[in-house]
Short mmCIF file of C-alpha atoms in Angstrom, two decimals:
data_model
loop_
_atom_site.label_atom_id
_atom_site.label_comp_id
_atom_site.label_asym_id
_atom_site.label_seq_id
_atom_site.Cartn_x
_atom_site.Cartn_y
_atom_site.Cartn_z
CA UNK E 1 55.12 89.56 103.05
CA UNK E 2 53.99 86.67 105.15
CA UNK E 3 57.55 85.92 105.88
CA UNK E 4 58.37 89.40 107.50
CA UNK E 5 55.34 88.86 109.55
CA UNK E 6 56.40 86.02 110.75
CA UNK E 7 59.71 86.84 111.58
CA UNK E 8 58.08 89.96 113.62
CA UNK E 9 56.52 87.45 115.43
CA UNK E 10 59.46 85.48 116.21
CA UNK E 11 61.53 88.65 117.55
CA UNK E 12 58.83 89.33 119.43
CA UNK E 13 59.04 86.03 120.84
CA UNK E 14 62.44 85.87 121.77
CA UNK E 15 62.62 89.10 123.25
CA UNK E 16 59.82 87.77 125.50
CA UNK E 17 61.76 84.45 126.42
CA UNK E 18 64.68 86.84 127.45
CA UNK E 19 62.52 89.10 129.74
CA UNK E 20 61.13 85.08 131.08
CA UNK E 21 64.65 84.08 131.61
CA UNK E 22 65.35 87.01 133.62
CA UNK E 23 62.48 87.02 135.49
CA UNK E 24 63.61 82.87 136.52
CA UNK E 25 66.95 83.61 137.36
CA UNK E 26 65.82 86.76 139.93
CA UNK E 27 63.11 84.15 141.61
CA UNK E 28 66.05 81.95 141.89
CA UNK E 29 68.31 84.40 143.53
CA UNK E 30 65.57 85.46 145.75
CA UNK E 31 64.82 81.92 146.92
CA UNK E 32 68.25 81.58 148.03
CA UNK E 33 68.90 85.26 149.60
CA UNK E 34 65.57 84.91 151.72
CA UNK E 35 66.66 81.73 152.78
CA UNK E 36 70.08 83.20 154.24
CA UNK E 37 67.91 86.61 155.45
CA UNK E 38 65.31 84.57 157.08
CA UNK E 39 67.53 82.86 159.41
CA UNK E 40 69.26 86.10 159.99
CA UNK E 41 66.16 87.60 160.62
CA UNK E 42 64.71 85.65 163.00
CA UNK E 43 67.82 84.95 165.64
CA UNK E 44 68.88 88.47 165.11
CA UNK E 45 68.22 91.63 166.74
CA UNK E 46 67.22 94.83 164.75
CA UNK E 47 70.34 95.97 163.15
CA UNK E 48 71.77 97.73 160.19
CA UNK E 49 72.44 94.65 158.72
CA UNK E 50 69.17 92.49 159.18
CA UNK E 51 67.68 96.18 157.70
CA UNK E 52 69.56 96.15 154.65
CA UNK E 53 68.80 92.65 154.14
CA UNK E 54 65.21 93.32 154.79
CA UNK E 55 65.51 96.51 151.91
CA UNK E 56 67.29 94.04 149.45
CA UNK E 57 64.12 91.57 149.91
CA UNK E 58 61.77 93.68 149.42
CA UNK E 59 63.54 95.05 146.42
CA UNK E 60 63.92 91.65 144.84
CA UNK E 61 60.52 90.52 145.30
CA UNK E 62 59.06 93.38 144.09
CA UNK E 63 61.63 93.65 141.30
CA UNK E 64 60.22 89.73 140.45
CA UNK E 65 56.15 90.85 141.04
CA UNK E 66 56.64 93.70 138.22
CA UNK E 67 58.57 91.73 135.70
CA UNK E 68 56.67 88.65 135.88
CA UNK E 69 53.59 91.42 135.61
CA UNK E 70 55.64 92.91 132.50
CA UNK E 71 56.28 89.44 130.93
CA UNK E 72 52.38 88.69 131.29
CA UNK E 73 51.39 91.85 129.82
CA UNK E 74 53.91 91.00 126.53
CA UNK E 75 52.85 87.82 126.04
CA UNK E 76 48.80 88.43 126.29
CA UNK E 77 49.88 91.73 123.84
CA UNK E 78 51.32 89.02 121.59
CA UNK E 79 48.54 86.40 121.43
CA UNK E 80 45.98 89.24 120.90
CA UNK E 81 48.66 90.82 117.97
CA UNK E 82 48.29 87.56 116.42
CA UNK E 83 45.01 86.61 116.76
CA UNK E 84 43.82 90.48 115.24
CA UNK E 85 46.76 89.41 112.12
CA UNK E 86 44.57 86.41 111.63
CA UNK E 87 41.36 88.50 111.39
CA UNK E 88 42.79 91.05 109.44
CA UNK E 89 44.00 88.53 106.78
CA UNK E 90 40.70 86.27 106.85
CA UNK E 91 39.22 89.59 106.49
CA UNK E 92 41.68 90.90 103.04
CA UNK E 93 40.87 87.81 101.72
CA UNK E 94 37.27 87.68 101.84
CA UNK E 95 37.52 91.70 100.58
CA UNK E 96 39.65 90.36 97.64
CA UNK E 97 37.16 87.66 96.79
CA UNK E 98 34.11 90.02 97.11
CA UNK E 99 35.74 92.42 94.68
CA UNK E 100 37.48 90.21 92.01
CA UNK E 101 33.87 88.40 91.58
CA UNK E 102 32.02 92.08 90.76
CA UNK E 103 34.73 93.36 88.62
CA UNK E 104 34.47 89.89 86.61
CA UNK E 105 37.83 88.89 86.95
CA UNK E 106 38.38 85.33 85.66
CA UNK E 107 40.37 82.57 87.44
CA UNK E 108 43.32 83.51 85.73
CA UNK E 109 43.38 87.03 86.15
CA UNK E 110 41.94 86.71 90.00
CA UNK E 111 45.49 85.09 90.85
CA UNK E 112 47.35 87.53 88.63
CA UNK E 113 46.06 90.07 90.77
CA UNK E 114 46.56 88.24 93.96
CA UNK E 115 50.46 87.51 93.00
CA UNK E 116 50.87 91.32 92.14
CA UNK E 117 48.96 92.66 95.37
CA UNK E 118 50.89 90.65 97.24
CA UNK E 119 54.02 92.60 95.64
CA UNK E 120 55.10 90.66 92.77
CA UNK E 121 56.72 91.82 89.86
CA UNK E 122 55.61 91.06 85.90
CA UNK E 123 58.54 88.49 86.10
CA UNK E 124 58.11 86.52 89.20
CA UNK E 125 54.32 86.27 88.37
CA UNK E 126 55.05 84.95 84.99
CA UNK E 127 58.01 82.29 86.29
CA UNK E 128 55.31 81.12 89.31
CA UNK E 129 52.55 80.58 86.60
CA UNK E 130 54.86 79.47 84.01
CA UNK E 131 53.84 81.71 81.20
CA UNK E 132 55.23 84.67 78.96
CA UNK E 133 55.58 87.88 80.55
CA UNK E 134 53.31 89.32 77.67
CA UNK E 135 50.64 87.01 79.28
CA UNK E 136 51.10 88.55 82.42
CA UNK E 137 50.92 92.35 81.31
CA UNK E 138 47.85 91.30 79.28
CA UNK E 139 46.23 90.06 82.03
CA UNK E 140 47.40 93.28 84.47
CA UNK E 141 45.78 95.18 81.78
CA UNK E 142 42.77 93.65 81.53
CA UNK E 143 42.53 93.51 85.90
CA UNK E 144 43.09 97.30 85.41
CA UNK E 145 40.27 98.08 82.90
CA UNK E 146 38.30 96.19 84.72
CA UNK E 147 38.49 97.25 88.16
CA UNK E 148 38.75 100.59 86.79
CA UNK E 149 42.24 102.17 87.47
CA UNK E 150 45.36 102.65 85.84
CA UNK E 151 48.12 101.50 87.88
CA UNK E 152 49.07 98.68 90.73
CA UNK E 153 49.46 101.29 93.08
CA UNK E 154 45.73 102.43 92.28
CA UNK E 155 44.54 98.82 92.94
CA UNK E 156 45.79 98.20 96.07
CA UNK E 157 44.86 101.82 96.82
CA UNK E 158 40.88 100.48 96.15
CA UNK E 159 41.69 98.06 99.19
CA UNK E 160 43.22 100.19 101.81
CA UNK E 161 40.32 102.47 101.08
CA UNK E 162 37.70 99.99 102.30
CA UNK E 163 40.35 98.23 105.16
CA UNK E 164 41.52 101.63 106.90
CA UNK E 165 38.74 103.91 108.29
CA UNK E 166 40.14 107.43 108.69
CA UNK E 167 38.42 108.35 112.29
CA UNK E 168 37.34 112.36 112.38
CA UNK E 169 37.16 113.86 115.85
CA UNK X 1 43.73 81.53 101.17
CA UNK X 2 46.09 79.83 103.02
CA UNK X 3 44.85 79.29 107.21
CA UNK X 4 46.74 81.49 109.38
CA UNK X 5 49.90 79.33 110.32
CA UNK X 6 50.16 81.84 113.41
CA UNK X 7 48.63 79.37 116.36
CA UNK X 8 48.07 80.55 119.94
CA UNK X 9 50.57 79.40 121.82
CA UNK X 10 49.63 77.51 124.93
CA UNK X 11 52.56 77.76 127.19
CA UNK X 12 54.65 80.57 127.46
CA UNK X 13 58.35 80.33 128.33
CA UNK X 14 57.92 81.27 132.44
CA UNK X 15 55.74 78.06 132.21
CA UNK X 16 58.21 75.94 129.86
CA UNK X 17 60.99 76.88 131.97
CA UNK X 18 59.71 75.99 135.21
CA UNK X 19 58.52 73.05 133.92
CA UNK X 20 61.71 71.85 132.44
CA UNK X 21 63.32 73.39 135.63
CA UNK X 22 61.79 71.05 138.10
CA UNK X 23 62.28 67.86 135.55
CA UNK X 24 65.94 69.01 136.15
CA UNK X 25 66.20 69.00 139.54
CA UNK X 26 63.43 65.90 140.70
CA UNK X 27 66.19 64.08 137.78
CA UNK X 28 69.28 65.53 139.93
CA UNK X 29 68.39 64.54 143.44
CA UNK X 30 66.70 61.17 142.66
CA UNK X 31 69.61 59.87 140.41
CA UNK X 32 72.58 61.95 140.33
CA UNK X 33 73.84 63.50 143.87
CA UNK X 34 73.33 61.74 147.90
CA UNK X 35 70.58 61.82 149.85
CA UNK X 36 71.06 65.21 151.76
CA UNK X 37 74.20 66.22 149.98
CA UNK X 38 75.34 69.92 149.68
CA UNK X 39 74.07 69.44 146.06
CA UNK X 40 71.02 67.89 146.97
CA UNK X 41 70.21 71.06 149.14
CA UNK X 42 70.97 73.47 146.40
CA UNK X 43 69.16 72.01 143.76
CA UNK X 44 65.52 71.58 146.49
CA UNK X 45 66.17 75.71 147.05
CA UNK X 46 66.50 76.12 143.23
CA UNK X 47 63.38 73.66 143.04
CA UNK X 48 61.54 75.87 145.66
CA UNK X 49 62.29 78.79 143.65
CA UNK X 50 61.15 77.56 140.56
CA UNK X 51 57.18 76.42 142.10
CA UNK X 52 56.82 79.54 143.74
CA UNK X 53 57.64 81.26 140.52
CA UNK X 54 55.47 79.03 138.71
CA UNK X 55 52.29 79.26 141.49
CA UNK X 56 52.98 83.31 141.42
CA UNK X 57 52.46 83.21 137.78
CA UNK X 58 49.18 81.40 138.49
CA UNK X 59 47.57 83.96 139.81
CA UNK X 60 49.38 87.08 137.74
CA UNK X 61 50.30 84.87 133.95
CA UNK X 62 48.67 85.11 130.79
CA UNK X 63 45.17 83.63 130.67
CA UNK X 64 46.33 79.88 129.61
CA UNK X 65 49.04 79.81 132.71
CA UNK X 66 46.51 80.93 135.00
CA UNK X 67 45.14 78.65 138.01
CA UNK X 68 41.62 80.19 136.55
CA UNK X 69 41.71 78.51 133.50
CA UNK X 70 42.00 75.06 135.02
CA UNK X 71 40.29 74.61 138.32
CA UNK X 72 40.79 71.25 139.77
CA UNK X 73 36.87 70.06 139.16
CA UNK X 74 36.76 66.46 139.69
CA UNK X 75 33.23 67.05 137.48
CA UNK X 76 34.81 68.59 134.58
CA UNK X 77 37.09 65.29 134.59
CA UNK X 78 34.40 62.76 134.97
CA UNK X 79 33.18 64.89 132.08
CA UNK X 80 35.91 64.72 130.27
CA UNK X 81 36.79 61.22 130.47
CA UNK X 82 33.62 60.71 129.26
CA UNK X 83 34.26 62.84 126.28
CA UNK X 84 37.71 60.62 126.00
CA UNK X 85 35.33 57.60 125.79
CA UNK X 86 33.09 58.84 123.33
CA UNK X 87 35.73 59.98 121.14
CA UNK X 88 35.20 63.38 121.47
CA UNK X 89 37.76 66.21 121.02
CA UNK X 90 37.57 69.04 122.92
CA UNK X 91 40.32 71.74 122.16
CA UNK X 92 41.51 72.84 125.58
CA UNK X 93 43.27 76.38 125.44
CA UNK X 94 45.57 75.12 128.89
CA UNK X 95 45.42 72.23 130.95
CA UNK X 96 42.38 69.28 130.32
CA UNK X 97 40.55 68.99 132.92
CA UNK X 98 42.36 65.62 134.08
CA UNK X 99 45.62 67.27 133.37
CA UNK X 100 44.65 69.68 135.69
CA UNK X 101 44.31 67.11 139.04
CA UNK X 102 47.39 66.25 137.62
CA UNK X 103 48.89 69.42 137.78
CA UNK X 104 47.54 70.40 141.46
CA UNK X 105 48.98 66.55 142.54
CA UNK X 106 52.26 67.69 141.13
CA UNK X 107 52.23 71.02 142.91
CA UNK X 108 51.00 69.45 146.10
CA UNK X 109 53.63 66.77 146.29
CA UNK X 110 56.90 69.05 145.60
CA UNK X 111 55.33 71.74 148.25
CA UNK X 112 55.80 68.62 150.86
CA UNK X 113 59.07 67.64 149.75
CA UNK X 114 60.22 71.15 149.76
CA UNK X 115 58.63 71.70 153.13
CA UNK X 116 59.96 68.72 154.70
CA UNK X 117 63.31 69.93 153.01
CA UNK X 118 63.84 72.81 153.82
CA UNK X 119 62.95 72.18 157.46
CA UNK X 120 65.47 68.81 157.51
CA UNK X 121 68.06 70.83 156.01
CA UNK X 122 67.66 74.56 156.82
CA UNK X 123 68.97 77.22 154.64
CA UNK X 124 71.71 76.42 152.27
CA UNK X 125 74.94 75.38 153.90
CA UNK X 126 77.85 77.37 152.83
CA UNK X 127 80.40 76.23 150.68
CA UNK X 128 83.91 77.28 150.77
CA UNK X 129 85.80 76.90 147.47
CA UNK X 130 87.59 75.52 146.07
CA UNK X 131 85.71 72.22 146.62
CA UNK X 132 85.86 68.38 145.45
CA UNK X 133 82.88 67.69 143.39
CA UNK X 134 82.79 64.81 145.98
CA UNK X 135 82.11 66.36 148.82
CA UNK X 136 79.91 68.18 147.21
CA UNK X 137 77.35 65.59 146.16
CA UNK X 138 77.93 62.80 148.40
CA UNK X 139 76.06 62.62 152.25
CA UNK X 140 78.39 64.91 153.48
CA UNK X 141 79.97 65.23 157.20
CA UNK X 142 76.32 67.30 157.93
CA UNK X 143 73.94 64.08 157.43
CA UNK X 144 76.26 62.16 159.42
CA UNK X 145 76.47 64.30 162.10
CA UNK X 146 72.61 64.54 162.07
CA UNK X 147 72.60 60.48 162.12
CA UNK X 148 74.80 60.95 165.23
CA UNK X 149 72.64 62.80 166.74
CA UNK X 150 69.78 60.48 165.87
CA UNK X 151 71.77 57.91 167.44
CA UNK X 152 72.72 60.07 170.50
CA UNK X 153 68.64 60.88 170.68
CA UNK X 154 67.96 57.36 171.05
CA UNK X 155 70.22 56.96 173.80
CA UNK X 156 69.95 60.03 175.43
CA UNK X 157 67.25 61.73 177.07
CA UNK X 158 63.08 62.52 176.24
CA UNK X 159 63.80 65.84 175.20
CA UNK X 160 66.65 65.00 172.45
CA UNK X 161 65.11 61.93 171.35
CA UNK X 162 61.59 64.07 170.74
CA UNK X 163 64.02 66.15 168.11
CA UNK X 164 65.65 62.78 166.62
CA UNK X 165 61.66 61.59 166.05
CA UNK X 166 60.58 64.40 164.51
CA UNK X 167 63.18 64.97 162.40
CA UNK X 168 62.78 60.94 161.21
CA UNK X 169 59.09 62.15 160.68
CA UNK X 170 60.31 64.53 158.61
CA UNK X 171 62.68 62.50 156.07
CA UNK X 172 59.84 59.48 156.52
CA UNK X 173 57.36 61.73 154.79
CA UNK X 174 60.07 63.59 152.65
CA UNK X 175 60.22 60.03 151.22
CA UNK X 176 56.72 59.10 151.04
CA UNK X 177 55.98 62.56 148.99
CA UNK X 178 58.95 61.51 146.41
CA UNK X 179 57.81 58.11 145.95
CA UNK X 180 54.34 59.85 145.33
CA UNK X 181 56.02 62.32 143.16
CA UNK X 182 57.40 58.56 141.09
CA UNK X 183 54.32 57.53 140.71
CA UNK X 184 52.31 61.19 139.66
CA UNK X 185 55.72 61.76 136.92
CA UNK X 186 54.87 58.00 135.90
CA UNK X 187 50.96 58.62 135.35
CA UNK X 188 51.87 62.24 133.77
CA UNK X 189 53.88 60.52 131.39
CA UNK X 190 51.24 58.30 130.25
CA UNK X 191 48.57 60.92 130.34
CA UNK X 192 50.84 62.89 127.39
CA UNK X 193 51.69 59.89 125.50
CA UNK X 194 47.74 59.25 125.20
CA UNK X 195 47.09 62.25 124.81
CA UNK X 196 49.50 62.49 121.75
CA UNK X 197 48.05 59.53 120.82
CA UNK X 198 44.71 60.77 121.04
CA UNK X 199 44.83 64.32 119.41
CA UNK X 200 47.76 64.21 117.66
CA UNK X 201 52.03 65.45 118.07
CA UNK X 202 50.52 69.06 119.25
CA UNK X 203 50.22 67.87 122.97
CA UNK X 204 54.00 66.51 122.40
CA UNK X 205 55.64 69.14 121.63
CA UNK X 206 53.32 72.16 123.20
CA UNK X 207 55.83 72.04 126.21
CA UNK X 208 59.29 72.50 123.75
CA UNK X 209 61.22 75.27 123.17
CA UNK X 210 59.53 77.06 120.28
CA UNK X 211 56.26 74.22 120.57
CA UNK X 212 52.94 75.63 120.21
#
């Protein structure tokens, strides 16, 4: 799970670099074609020409003003993105605490449920804790009687309830 | 739980690639092409480009690339040296506040240099290919026929020798900046590496590709 949010972050972050690199190599170009339109502009008189070049300029530059705007929004978008993912997950975590302490989960079955929240099967939990599978569907068992459904689906259905607020307008 | 592993990143690739950028070219024209070669010329325009970019993006960038977030305050870095002495860490979310003189030297020196540049050299002389890598970084026919003219200056009359002054004004401080430029790159340097000493790899690699 954390993985794939990671790796959302990282294509996020490469398709911002690209947009940067883009913006660089316009500035460049501009540098260089102002340069040449400058000279033209000053020693020569109003023509077709000095217009054009005086159109292409004004392109550029504002082609460069409302991509380096773009790339500023992306990046601020991103650094807020993350900084909310960091809330939301200091906030699932405290949830999770909260609610494994009033159901009376113990140690053991507090992780359980952590492991199979986070998506993992009866298998996986049992080869990460290095015990029997039996142990593990025990355990499940008990975390469902406990919390008071009937299924996995039902469990992590008790936190979305509490995280997600349905507005009504 | 684990702490988020996803840190704010403090410089974002416009900033990371102008930096590296300008490293680039101050590395080209001080070691690797002549004084006032076709090359030379090139890489100052590409150099231009780049801190006009990079000043643009102080005023419109994110927050931490923003001239806002580090004013030059001569204050805040009394301040913070005095934080430095007391072994205090501050987390800064851009430049410290001494990094930020720093940064405002920096920016200071290369506008001189290009400014004194650009106005020795005017705009980019046009190449005709194909063309011997050569020609194209050694003082080409174009500074010598400026020294000529220096030399005709002296001989010749007020008027031409006024133009021959200036433009040795021009390269004097063009030289004078750079030298400056030595010594700021020389004191940045140093700045990082205590830095990193300081508070740890983070200030290191902030300013590398995928660094936070």
């Amino acid at each position: 799970m954390k993985d794939r949010a990671i790796s959302n972050i990282r294509r996020g972050d490469r398709h911002i670099t690209t947009v940067a690199v883009i913006v660089v190599i316009q500035a460049i170009a501009a540098a260089f074609f102002l340069a040449d339109a400058v000279v033209d502009i000053s020693t020569g008189e109003l023509s077709l020409h000095i217009f054009t070049e005086m159109l292409i300029a004004f392109a550029l530059l504002a082609g460069i003003g409302l991509g380096a705007w773009q790339t500023a929004q992306m990046i601020e978008q991103a650094r807020h993105d993350a900084d909310a993912l960091a809330v939301a997950r200091g906030a699932a975590s405290q949830l999770m605490d909260l609610r494994f302490r009033q159901w009376g989960l113990t140690d053991a079955e507090a992780e359980v449920a952590l492991f199979s929240l986070k998506g993992f099967e009866v298998a996986e939990i049992a080869r990460l804790r290095n015990v029997a599978e039996g142990t593990v569907r025990a355990q499940l068992t008990s975390i469902y009687a406990k919390s008071g459904v009937s299924s996995r689906h039902a469990l992590l259905s008790l936190f979305f309830e509490d995280l997600i607020e349905i507005e009504h307008h | 739980m684990e702490a988020p592993e996803v840190q704010t990143r403090r410089w974002d690739p416009i900033v990371k690639i102008t930096h590296w950028g300008i490293v680039g070219v101050v590395i080209c024209n001080a070691l690797l092409v002549g004084d006032g070669s076709i090359a030379h010329i090139y890489a100052g325009y590409l150099l231009a480009a780049l801190l006009a970019l990079r000043l643009a993006w102080g005023l419109i960038g994110p927050a931490s690339a923003r001239f806002r977030s580090f004013p030059p305050s001569p204050m805040r870095a009394i301040k913070h040296i005095g934080d430095i002495l007391a072994g205090r860490k501050e987390e800064h979310s851009s430049h410290n506040p001494l990094g930020a003189l720093m940064v405002y030297a920096v920016w200071t020196c290369l506008s001189v240099i290009v400014a004194t540049g650009v106005a020795m050299s005017g705009p980019p002389p046009s190449v005709e290919f194909p063309i011997s890598t050569s020609i194209l970084v050694s003082r080409d026919e174009h500074g010598e026929e400026e020294e000529g003219q220096h030399e005709e200056g002296e001989r010749g009359h007020g008027g031409e020798s006024g133009v021959g002054e200036s433009e040795e004004a021009l390269e004097e401080l063009h030289e004078a900046a750079v030298n400056l430029l030595y010594l700021l790159v020389f004191l940045h340097i140093a700045g990082v590496a205590f830095e990193a000493a300081r508070s740890g790899r983070r200030t290191l690699t902030a300013m590398l590709p995928g660094g936070k």
